[in-house]
PDB file of C-alpha atoms in Angstrom:
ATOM      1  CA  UNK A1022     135.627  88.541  88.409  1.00 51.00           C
ATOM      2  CA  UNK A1023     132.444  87.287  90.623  1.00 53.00           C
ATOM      3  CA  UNK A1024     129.283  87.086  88.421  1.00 54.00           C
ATOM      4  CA  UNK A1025     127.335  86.295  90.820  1.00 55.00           C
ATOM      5  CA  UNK A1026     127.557  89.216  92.882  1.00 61.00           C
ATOM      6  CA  UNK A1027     123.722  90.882  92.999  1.00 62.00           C
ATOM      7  CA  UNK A1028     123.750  93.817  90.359  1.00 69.00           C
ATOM      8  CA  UNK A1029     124.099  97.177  92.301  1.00 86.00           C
ATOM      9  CA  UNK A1030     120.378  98.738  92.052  1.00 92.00           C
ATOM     10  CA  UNK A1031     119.927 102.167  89.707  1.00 95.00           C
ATOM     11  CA  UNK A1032     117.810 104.948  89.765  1.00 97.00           C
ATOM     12  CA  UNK A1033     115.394 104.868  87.248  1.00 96.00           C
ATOM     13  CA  UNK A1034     115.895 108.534  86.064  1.00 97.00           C
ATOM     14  CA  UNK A1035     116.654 108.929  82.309  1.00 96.00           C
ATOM     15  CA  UNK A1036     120.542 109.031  81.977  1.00 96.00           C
ATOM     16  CA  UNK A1037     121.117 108.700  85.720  1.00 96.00           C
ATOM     17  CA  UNK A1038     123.551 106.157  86.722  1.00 95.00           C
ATOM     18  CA  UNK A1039     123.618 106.712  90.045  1.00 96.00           C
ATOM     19  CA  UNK A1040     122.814 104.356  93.033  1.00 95.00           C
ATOM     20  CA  UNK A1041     119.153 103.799  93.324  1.00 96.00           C
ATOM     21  CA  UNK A1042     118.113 104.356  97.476  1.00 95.00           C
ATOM     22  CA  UNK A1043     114.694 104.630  96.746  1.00 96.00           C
ATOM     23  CA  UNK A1044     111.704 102.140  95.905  1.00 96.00           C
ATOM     24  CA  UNK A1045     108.579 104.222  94.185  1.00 97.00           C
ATOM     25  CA  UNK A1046     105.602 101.390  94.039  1.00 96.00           C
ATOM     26  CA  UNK A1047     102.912 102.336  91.738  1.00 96.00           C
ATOM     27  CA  UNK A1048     100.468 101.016  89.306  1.00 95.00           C
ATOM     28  CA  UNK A1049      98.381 102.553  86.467  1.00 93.00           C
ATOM     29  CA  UNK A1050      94.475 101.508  87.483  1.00 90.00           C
ATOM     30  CA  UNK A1051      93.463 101.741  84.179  1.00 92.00           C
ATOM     31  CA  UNK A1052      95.981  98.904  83.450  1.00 91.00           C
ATOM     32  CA  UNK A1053      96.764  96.887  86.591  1.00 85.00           C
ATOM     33  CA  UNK A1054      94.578  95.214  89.390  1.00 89.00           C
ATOM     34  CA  UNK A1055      94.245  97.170  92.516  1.00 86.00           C
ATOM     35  CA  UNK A1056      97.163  94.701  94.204  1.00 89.00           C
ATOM     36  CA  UNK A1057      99.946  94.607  91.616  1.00 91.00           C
ATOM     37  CA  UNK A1058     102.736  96.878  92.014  1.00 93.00           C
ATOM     38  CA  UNK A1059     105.700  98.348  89.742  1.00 94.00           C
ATOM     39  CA  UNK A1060     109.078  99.738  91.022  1.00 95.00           C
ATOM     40  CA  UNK A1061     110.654 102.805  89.759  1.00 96.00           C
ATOM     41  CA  UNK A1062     114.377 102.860  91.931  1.00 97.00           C
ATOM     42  CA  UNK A1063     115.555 106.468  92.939  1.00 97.00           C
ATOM     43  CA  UNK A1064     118.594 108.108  93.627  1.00 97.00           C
ATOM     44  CA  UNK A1065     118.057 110.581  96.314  1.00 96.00           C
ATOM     45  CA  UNK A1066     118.611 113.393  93.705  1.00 97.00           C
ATOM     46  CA  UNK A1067     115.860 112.086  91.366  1.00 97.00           C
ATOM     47  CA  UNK A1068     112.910 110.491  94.512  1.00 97.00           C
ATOM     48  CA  UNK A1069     111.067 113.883  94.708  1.00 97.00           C
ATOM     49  CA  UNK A1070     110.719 114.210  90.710  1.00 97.00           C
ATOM     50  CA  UNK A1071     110.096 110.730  90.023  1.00 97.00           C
ATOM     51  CA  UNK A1072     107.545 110.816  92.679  1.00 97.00           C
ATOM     52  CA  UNK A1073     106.006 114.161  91.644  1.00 97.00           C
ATOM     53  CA  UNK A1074     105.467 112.451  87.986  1.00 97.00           C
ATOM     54  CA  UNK A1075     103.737 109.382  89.233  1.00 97.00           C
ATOM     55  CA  UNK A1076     101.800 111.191  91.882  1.00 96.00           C
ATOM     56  CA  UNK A1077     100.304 113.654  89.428  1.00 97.00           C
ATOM     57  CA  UNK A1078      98.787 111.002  87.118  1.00 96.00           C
ATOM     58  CA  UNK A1079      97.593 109.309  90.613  1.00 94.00           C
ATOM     59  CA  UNK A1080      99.882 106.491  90.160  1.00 95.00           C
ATOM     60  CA  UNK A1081     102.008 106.542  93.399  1.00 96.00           C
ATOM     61  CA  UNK A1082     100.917 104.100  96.151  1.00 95.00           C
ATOM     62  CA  UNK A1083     103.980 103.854  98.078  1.00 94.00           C
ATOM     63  CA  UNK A1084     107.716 105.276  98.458  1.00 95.00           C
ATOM     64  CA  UNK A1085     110.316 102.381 100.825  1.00 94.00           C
ATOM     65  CA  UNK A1086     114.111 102.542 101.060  1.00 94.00           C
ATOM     66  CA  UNK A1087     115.010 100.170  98.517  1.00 90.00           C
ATOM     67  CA  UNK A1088     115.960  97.061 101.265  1.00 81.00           C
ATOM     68  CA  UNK A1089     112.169  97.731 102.934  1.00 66.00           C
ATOM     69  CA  UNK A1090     110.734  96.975  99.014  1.00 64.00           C
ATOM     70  CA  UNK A1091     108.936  93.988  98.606  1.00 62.00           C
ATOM     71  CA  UNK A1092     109.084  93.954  95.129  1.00 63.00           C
ATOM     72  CA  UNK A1093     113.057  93.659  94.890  1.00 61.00           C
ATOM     73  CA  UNK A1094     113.532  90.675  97.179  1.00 51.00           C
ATOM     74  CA  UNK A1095     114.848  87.942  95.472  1.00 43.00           C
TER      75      UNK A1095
END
């Protein structure tokens, strides 16, 4: 078995196992500096409701296919 294969990327939705596509960058700006980011990953199934959640508490900044994301690059 190779271990060091990179670990196949999953969508952040609760009990979803499925293969994440999707790169939501956000950050909270009652928490974070205007420059930092967090990534939720996103299944194609779960990018619109993931999105909706952080975009109603004005957390969304940006949505990339998950090899565009600057914040998974090793």
């Amino acid at each position: 078995m190779d271990t060091s294969a990179t670990p196949a990327l999953v969508c952040s939705a609760r009990g979803c196992a499925a293969p994440a596509q999707w790169a939501l960058r956000w950050n909270n700006p009652r928490l974070h500096d205007a420059t930092r980011r967090k990534t939720w990953l996103a299944c194609p199934e779960h990018r619109v409701t993931l999105g909706d959640f952080l975009n109603a508490r004005g957390f969304l900044r940006e949505v990339a296919p998950t090899a565009e994301s600057p914040t998974l690059d090793s």
